[in-house]
XYZ file of C-alpha atoms in Angstrom:
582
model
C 128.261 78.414 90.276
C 126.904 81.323 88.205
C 128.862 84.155 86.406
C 129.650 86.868 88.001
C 130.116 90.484 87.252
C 133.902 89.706 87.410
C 134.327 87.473 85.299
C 131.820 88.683 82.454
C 134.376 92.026 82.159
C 137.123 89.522 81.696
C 134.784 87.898 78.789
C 134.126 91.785 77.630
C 137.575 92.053 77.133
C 138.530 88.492 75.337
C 135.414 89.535 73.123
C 137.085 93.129 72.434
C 140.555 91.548 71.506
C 139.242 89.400 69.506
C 138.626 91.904 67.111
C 134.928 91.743 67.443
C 134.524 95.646 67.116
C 133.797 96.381 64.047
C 132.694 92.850 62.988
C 129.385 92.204 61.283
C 126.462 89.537 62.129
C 126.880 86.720 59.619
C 124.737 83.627 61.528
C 122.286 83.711 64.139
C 120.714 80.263 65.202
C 118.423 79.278 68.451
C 119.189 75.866 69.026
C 117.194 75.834 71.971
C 114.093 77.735 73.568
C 117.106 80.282 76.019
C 120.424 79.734 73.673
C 121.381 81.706 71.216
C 124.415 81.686 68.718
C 125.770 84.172 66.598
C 129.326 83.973 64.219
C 130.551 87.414 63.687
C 132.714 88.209 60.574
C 135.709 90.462 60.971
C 139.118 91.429 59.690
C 140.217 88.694 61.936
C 138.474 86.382 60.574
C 135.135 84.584 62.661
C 133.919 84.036 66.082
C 131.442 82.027 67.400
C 129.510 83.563 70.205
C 127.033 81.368 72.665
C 124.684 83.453 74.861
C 122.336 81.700 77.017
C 119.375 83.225 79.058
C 118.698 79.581 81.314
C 119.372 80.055 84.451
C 121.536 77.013 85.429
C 123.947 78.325 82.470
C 123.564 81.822 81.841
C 126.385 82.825 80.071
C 128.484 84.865 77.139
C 131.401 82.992 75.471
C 133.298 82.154 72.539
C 132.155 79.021 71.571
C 133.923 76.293 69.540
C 130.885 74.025 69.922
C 128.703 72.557 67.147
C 124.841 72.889 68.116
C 122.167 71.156 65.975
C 119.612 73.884 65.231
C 115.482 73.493 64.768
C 114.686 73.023 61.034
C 112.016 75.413 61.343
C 113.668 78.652 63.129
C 111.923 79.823 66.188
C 110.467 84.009 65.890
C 112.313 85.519 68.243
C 115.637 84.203 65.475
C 113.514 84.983 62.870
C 113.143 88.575 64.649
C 117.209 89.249 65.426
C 117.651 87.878 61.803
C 115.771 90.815 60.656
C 116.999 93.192 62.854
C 120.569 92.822 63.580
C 121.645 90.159 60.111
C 124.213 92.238 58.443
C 124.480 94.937 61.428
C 128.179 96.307 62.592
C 129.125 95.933 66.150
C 130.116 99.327 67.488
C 130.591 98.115 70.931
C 130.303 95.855 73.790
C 129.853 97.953 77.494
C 129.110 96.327 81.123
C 127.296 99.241 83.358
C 130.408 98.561 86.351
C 130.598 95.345 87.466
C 126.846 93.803 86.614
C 125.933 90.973 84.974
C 124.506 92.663 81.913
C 126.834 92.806 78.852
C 125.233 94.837 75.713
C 126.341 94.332 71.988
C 125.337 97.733 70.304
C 124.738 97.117 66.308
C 124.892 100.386 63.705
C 122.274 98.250 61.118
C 119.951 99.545 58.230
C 116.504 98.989 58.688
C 113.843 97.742 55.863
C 113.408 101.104 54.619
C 116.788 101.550 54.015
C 117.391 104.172 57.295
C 120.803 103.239 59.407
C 119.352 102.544 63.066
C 121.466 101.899 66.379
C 120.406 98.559 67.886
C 121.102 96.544 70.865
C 121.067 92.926 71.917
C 121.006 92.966 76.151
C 122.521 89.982 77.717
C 121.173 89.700 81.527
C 122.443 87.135 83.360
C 120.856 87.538 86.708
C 120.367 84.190 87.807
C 116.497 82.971 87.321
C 116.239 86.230 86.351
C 118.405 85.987 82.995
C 116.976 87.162 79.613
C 118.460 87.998 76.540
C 116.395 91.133 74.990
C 116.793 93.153 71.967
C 116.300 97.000 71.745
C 116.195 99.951 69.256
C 117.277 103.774 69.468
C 114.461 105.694 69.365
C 114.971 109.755 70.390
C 117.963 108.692 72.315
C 115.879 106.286 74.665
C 116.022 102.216 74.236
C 112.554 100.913 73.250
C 112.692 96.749 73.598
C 111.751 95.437 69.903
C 111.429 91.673 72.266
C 113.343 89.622 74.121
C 113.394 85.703 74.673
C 111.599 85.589 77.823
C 108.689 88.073 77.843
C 108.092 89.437 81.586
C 104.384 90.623 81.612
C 102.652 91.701 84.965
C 101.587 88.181 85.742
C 105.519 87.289 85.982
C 106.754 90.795 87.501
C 105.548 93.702 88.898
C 108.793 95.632 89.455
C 110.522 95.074 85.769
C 108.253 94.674 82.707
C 109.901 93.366 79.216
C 107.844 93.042 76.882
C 107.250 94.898 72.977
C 107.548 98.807 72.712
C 107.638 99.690 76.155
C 110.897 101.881 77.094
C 113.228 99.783 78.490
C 114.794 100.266 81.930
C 118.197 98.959 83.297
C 117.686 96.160 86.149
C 118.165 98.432 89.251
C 121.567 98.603 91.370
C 122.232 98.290 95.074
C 124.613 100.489 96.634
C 127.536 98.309 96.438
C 131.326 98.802 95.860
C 133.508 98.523 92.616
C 136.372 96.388 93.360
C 138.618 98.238 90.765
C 137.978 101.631 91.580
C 137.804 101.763 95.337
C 140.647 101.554 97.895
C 141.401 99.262 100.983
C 140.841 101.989 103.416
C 137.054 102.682 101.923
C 136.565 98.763 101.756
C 137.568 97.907 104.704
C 135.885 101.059 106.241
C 132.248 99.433 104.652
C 133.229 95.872 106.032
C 133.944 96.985 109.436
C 130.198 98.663 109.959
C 129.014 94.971 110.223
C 131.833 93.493 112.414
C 130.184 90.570 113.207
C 129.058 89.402 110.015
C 130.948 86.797 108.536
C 133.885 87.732 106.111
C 132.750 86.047 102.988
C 128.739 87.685 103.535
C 129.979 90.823 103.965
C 132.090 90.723 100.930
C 128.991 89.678 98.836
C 126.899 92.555 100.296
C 129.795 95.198 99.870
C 130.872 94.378 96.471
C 129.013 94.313 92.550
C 129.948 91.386 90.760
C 131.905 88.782 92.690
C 130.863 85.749 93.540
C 130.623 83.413 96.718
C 133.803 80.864 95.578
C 135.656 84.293 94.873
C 134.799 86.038 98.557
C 135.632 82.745 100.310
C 138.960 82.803 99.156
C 139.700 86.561 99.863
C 138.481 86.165 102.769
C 140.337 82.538 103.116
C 143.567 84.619 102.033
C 143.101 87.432 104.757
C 142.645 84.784 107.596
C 143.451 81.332 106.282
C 139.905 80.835 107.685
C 136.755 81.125 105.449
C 134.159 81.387 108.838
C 135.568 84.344 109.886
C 133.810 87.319 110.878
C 134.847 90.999 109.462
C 136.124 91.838 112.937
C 139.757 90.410 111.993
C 140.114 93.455 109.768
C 140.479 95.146 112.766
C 144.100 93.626 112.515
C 146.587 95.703 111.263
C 148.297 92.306 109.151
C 144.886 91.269 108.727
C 144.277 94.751 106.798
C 147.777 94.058 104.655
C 146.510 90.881 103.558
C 143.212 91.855 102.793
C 144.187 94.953 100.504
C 147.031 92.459 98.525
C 144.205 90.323 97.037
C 142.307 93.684 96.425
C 145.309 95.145 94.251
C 145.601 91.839 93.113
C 141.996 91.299 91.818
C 142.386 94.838 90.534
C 145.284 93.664 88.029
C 143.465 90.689 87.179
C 140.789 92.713 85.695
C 143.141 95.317 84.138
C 145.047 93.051 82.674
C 143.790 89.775 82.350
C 144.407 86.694 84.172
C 147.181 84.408 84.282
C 144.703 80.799 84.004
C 140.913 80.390 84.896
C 140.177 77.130 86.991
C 137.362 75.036 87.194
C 137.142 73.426 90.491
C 136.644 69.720 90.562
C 135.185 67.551 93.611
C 136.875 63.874 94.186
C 134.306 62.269 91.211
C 135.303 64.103 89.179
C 132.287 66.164 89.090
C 132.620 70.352 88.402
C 131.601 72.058 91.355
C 132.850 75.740 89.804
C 134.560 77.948 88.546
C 136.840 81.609 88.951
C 139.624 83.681 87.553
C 142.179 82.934 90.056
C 143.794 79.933 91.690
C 142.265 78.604 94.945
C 143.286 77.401 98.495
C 140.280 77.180 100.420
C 139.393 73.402 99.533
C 142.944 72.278 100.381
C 143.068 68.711 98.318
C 139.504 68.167 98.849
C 139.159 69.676 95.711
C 140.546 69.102 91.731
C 141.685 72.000 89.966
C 142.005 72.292 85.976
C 143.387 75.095 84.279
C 142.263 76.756 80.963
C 144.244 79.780 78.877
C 141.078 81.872 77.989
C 137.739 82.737 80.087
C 135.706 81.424 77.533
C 137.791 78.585 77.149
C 136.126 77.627 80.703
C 133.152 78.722 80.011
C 132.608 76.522 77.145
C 133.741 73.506 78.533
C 131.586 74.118 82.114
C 128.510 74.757 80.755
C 128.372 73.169 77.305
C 127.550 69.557 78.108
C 124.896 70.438 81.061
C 123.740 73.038 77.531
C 123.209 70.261 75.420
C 121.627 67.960 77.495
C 118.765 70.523 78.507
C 118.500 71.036 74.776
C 118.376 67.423 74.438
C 115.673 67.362 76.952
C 113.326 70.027 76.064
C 113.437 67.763 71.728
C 113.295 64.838 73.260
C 110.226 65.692 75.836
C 107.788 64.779 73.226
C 108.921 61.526 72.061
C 109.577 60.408 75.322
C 106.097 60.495 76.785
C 104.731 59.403 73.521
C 106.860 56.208 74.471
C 106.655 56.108 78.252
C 102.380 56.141 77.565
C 102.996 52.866 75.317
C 104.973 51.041 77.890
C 102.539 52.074 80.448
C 99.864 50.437 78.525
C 101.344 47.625 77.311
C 102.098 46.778 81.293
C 98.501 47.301 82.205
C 97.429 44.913 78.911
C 100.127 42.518 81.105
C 98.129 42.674 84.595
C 95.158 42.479 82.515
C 95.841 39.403 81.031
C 97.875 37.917 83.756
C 94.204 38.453 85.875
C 92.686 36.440 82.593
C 95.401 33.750 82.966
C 94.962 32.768 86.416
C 90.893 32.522 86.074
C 92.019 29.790 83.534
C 92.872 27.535 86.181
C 89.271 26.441 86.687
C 89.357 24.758 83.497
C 89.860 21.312 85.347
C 86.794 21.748 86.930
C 84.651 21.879 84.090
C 86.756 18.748 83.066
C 85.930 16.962 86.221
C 82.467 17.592 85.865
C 82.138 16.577 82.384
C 83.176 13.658 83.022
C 80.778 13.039 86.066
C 77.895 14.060 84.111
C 79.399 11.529 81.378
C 79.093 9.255 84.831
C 75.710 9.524 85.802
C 74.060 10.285 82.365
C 71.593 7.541 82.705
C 70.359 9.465 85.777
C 69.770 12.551 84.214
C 66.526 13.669 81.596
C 66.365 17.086 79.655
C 64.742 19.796 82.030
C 66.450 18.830 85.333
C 68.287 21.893 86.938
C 70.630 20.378 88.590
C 72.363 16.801 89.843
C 73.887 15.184 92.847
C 76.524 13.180 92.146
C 79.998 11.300 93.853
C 82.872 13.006 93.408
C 85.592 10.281 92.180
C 88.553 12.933 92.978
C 87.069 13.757 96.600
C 85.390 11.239 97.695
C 81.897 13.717 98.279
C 78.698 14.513 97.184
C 78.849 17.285 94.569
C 75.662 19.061 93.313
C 75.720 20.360 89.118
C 74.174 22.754 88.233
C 72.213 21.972 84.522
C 70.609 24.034 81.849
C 67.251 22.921 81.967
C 67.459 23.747 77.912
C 69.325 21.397 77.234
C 69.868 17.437 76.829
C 71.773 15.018 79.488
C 74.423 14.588 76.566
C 74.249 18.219 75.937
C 75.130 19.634 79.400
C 77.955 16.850 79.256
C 79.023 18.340 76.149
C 79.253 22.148 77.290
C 81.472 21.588 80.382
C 83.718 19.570 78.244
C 83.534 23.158 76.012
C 84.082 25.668 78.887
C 87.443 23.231 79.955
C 88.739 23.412 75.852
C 88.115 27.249 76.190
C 89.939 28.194 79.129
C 92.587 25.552 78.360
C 92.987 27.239 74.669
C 93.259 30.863 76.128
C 95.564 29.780 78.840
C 97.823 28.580 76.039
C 97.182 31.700 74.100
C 97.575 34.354 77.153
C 100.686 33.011 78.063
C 102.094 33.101 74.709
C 101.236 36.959 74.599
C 102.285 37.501 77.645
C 105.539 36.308 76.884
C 105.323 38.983 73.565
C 104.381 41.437 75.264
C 107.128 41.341 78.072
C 109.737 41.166 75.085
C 107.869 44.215 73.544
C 108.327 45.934 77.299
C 112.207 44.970 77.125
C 112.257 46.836 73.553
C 110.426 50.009 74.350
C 112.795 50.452 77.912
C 115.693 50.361 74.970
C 114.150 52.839 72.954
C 113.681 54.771 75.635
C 117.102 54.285 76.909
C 118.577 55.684 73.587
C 116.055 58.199 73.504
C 117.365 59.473 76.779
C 120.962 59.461 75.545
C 120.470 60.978 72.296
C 123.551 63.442 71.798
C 122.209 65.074 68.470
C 118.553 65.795 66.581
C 119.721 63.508 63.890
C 119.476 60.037 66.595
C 116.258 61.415 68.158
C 114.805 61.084 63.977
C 116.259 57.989 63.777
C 114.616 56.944 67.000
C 111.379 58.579 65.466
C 111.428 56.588 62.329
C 112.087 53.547 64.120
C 109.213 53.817 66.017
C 107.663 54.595 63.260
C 107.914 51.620 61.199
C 107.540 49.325 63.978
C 103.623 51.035 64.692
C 103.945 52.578 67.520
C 103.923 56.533 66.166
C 101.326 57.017 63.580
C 103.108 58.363 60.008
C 101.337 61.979 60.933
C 102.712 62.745 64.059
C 106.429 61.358 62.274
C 107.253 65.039 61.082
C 110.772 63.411 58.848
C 110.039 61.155 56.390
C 112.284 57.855 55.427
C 114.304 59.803 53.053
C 114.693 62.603 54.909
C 116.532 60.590 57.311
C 119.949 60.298 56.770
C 121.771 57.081 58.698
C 123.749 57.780 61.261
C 127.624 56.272 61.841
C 128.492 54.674 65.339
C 130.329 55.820 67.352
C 133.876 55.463 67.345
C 136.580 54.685 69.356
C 140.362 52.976 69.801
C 141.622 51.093 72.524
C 144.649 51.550 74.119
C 145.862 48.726 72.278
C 144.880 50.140 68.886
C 141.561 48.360 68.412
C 138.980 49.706 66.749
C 135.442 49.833 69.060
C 132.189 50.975 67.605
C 128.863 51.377 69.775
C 125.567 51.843 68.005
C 123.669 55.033 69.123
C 119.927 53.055 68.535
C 118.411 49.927 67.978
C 118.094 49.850 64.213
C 122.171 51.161 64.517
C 122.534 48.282 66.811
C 121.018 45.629 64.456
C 123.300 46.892 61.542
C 126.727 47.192 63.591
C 126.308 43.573 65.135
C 124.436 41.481 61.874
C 126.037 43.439 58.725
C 128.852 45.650 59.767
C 131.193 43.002 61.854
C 132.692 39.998 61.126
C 131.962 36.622 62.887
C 135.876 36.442 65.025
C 135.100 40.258 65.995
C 133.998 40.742 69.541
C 130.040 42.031 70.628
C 129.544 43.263 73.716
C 126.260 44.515 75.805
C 125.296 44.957 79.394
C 123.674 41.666 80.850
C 119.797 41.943 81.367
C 120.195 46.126 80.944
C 118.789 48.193 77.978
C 121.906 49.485 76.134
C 123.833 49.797 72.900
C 125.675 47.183 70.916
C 129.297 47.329 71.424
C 131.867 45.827 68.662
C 135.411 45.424 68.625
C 137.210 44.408 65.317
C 139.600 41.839 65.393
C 141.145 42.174 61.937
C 143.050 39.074 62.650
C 144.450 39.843 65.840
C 143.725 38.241 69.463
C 142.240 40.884 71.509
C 143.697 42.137 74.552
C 142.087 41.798 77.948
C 142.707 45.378 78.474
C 141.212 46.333 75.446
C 137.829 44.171 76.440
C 137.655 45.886 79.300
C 137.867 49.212 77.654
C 135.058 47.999 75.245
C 133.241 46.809 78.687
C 133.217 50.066 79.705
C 131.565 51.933 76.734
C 129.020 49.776 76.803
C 127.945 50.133 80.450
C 128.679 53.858 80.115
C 126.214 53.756 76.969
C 123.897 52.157 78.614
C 120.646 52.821 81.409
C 123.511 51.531 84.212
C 125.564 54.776 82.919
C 127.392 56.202 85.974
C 126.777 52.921 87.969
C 129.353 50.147 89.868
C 130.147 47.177 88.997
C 127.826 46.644 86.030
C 128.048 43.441 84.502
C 128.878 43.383 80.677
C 128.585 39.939 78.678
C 130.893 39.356 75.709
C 131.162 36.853 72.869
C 132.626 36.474 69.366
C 130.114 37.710 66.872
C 129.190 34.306 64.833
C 127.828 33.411 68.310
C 124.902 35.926 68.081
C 121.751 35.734 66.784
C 118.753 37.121 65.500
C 115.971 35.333 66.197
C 112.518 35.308 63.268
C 110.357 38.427 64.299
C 112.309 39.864 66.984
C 112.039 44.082 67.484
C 115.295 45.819 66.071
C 118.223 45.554 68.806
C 117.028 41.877 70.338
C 119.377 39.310 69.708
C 120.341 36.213 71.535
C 124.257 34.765 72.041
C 125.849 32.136 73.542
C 129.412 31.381 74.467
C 129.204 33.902 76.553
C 131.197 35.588 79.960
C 130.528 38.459 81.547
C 133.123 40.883 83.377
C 132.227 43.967 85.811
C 133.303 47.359 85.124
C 131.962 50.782 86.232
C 129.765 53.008 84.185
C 131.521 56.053 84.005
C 131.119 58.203 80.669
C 135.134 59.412 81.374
């Protein structure tokens, strides 16, 4: 599922057409600790360019995407804003077939002198780093790159400040567009038993494994076998069609790149040219440009690992609070069940209340009939104290423990509706789409106590509110879904009207879902749609059968002192639908 050498020259030559020679940097950004983005500004007006140096989604595109970027820039943006801001592209170049594409800049340095830099894209797998060089006495000297490989990390390939840079070094393998069948098929056939599709890997720079099983799929209509069927004259014929026509491909460009789709709907990857091999085991969907692909592939599993690495912090910070609010629970529930004994002390108040004319100040303890069991019991007594007086403190221990058991269970009952509260925080913390919900999330934690002001870095005004989310039904209802908790309050209590519908997965931490009436009776199809956005925008997300209640909106409440997002309804039913974000 990574790019291959292949592919990136198709990329190299979108990038090309595109008019991107002669450009100039206009906007670089790091929205995330591997990702870079720069916008280029040309005769042709502006591109967006993503690279990425993470190893599940190493890539170079065009990019149509909107990324939220750090307020404070990170230094290795602050470092290609100095050097390459302003700098003319003079080319892009791919050393054959590798995965390294490099975007050489003709830029003026800050004493005025024109310098030749480059920006290195290497998208080797784990590997992958994105590392920026300068010209120096015709050798490349890395100024830094975004991943610093010290001796610790590597001791083959060093990158880190001033040293001379060196290329990552090349096996002996073929160029699919410059050799010919005969001296291909010549290299396959010195490992005859290998299988086809291994071989190919081995023989060849820059193709991948979903693009060797279907040459070698197209040779034999068989993707296990070995390189011996070359030995076939037809065999041969076959195998040197998809060569010439892989060949064109990359001369020319392709004629649709597919992303390959499994039967959930889940991508599975990706190539240049249509494929056979999975038969209809597989989904295919066609795009018009590589990057096209590229963007749509990678771009969601981008976002959530940016999501992931901002949203780390606050996550623990609330995962530790629900942690200890469950062990206050046990705590108090061990509290709670020692107040059982209170009858005791009851019971024996009242039998020292019994047999007070037996008793006199100094005795240590009493015999007495128990009227509940029907046997001697022996008291123990403070010798300190008076008859009345001993009486008088087991009637005290039973008001005690009977007061805290009425107390503990009324916290307990808090404090379980304050575990319900933080597992929907968390819940939209984990589905936070943008930087702007994780600060709303921040500051709603914020006022409720649980993140001290300090460690809130955006104040109140800072903040600005968010809108829901929006959607229409089939039937051309409007359906909003808060993204958070204070969201949630607002879109249920203010924003909608009591004959509107609310909607929210039963007994499952999840956003409020609203769909506005205006009037009209709504649909069953369009509840169902509205069922479904809220289980998909919920902690059941990507689940079966999740059960969604729904009621008109004057039948939810708000009850005095609940958290933000905890409401109670009534008139409620509840349908099933599965979670599925699509």
């Amino acid at each position: 599922m990574s790019l291959d050498g292949a592919y990136l020259s198709l990329i190299r030559q979108e990038l090309i057409n595109k008019g991107l020679i002669g450009s100039r940097a206009d906007k670089i950004h790091q929205p995330a600790r591997d990702e870079l983005t720069f916008t280029f500004r040309g005769f042709k007006g502006g591109v967006k360019i993503a690279m990425s140096a993470n190893p599940s989604a190493a890539r170079v595109c065009i990019t149509g995407g909107i990324t939220d970027n750090p307020q404070s820039p990170p230094m290795f943006c602050m470092l290609l804003r100095k050097h390459l801001s302003g700098g003319r592209l003079l080319d892009i170049t791919q050393d054959g077939l590798e995965r390294v594409l490099s975007f050489d800049f003709e830029c003026v340095n800050e004493i005025g002198d024109i310098v030749r830099n480059r920006l290195s894209a290497e998208l080797l797998g784990r590997c992958s780093n994105i590392i920026l060089l300068t010209e120096k006495n015709g050798e490349w000297r890395v100024i830094d790159s975004i991943k610093r490989i010290g001796d610790d990390v590597s001791a083959v390939r060093r990158i880190l400040p001033g040293i001379l840079y060196e290329a990552p070094p090349k096996e002996n393998r073929l160029d699919l567009r410059l050799c010919s069948t005969e001296e291909a098929v010549e290299r396959l056939l010195k490992v005859p038993e290998q299988k086809l599709e291994k071989a190919l890997i081995k023989a060849f720079e820059g193709v991948s494994p979903i693009l060797c099983r279907e040459w070698a799929y197209y040779t034999s209509k068989d993707i296990d076998i070995t390189c011996s069927c070359l030995e076939e004259k037809d065999r041969q014929e076959r195998f040197g069609f998809f060569l010439k026509k892989l060949k064109n491909i990359l001369e020319k460009g392709g004629e649709g790149y597919f992303t390959v789709f499994d039967k959930n709907g889940k991508p599975v990857d990706f190539t240049f040219i249509p494929t056979e091999q999975y038969g209809s085991e597989m989904v295919h969907k066609r795009f018009d440009s590589p990057s096209e692909l590229l963007d749509s592939f990678f771009s969601g599993r981008a976002n959530a690992e940016r999501m992931k690495q901002r949203s780390g912090d606050l996550l623990k910070s609330i995962l530790a609070v629900y942690n200890r609010t469950a062990k206050k629970i046990e705590l108090q529930k061990g509290e709670l069940s020692a107040c059982s004994e209170r009858e005791v002390f009851r019971v024996r108040g009242d039998l020292l209340s019994a047999n007070i004319y037996r008793m006199e100040k100094g005795m240590n303890e009493i015999t007495v009939d128990n009227y509940l069991t029907g046997e001697r019991e022996t008291i123990k007594l403070d010798v300190r104290l008076t008859p009345s007086q001993n009486a008088q403190k087991c009637y005290g221990e039973y008001r005690k423990l009977d007061t805290a058991e009425k107390m503990l269970t009324k916290l307990i009952e808090q404090e379980k509706q304050e575990l319900v509260y933080l597992d929907s925080v968390f819940d939209a913390a984990a589905r936070a789409q943008t930087d702007a919900e994780l600060q709303e999330i921040r500051l709603e934690l914020s006022q409720s106590g649980y993140l001290k002001k300090g460690r809130n870095k955006t104040s109140d005004k800072s903040v600005k509110p968010l809108q829901p989310l929006k959607f229409k039904s089939m039937d051309g209802f409007d359906i909003w879904v808060g993204r958070n908790n204070i969201q949630n309050d607002k879109l249920t209590l203010k924003t909608a009207k009591g004959d509107d519908l609310w909607l929210h997965t039963k007994d499952i931490p999840g956003s409020h879902v609203i769909v506005f009436a205006k009037g009209r009776e709504i649909p069953d199809s369009t509840i169902l749609e509205a069922a479904r956005l809220a289980a998909s925008n919920s902690k059941a997300k990507g689940g079966t059968k999740i059960p969604v209640d729904y009621t008109k909106v004057r039948y939810v409440k708000k009850p005095n002192g609940a958290k933000p997002g905890m409401v109670i309804f009534t008139n409620n039913k509840t349908v099933l639908v599965d979670g599925d974000a699509e």
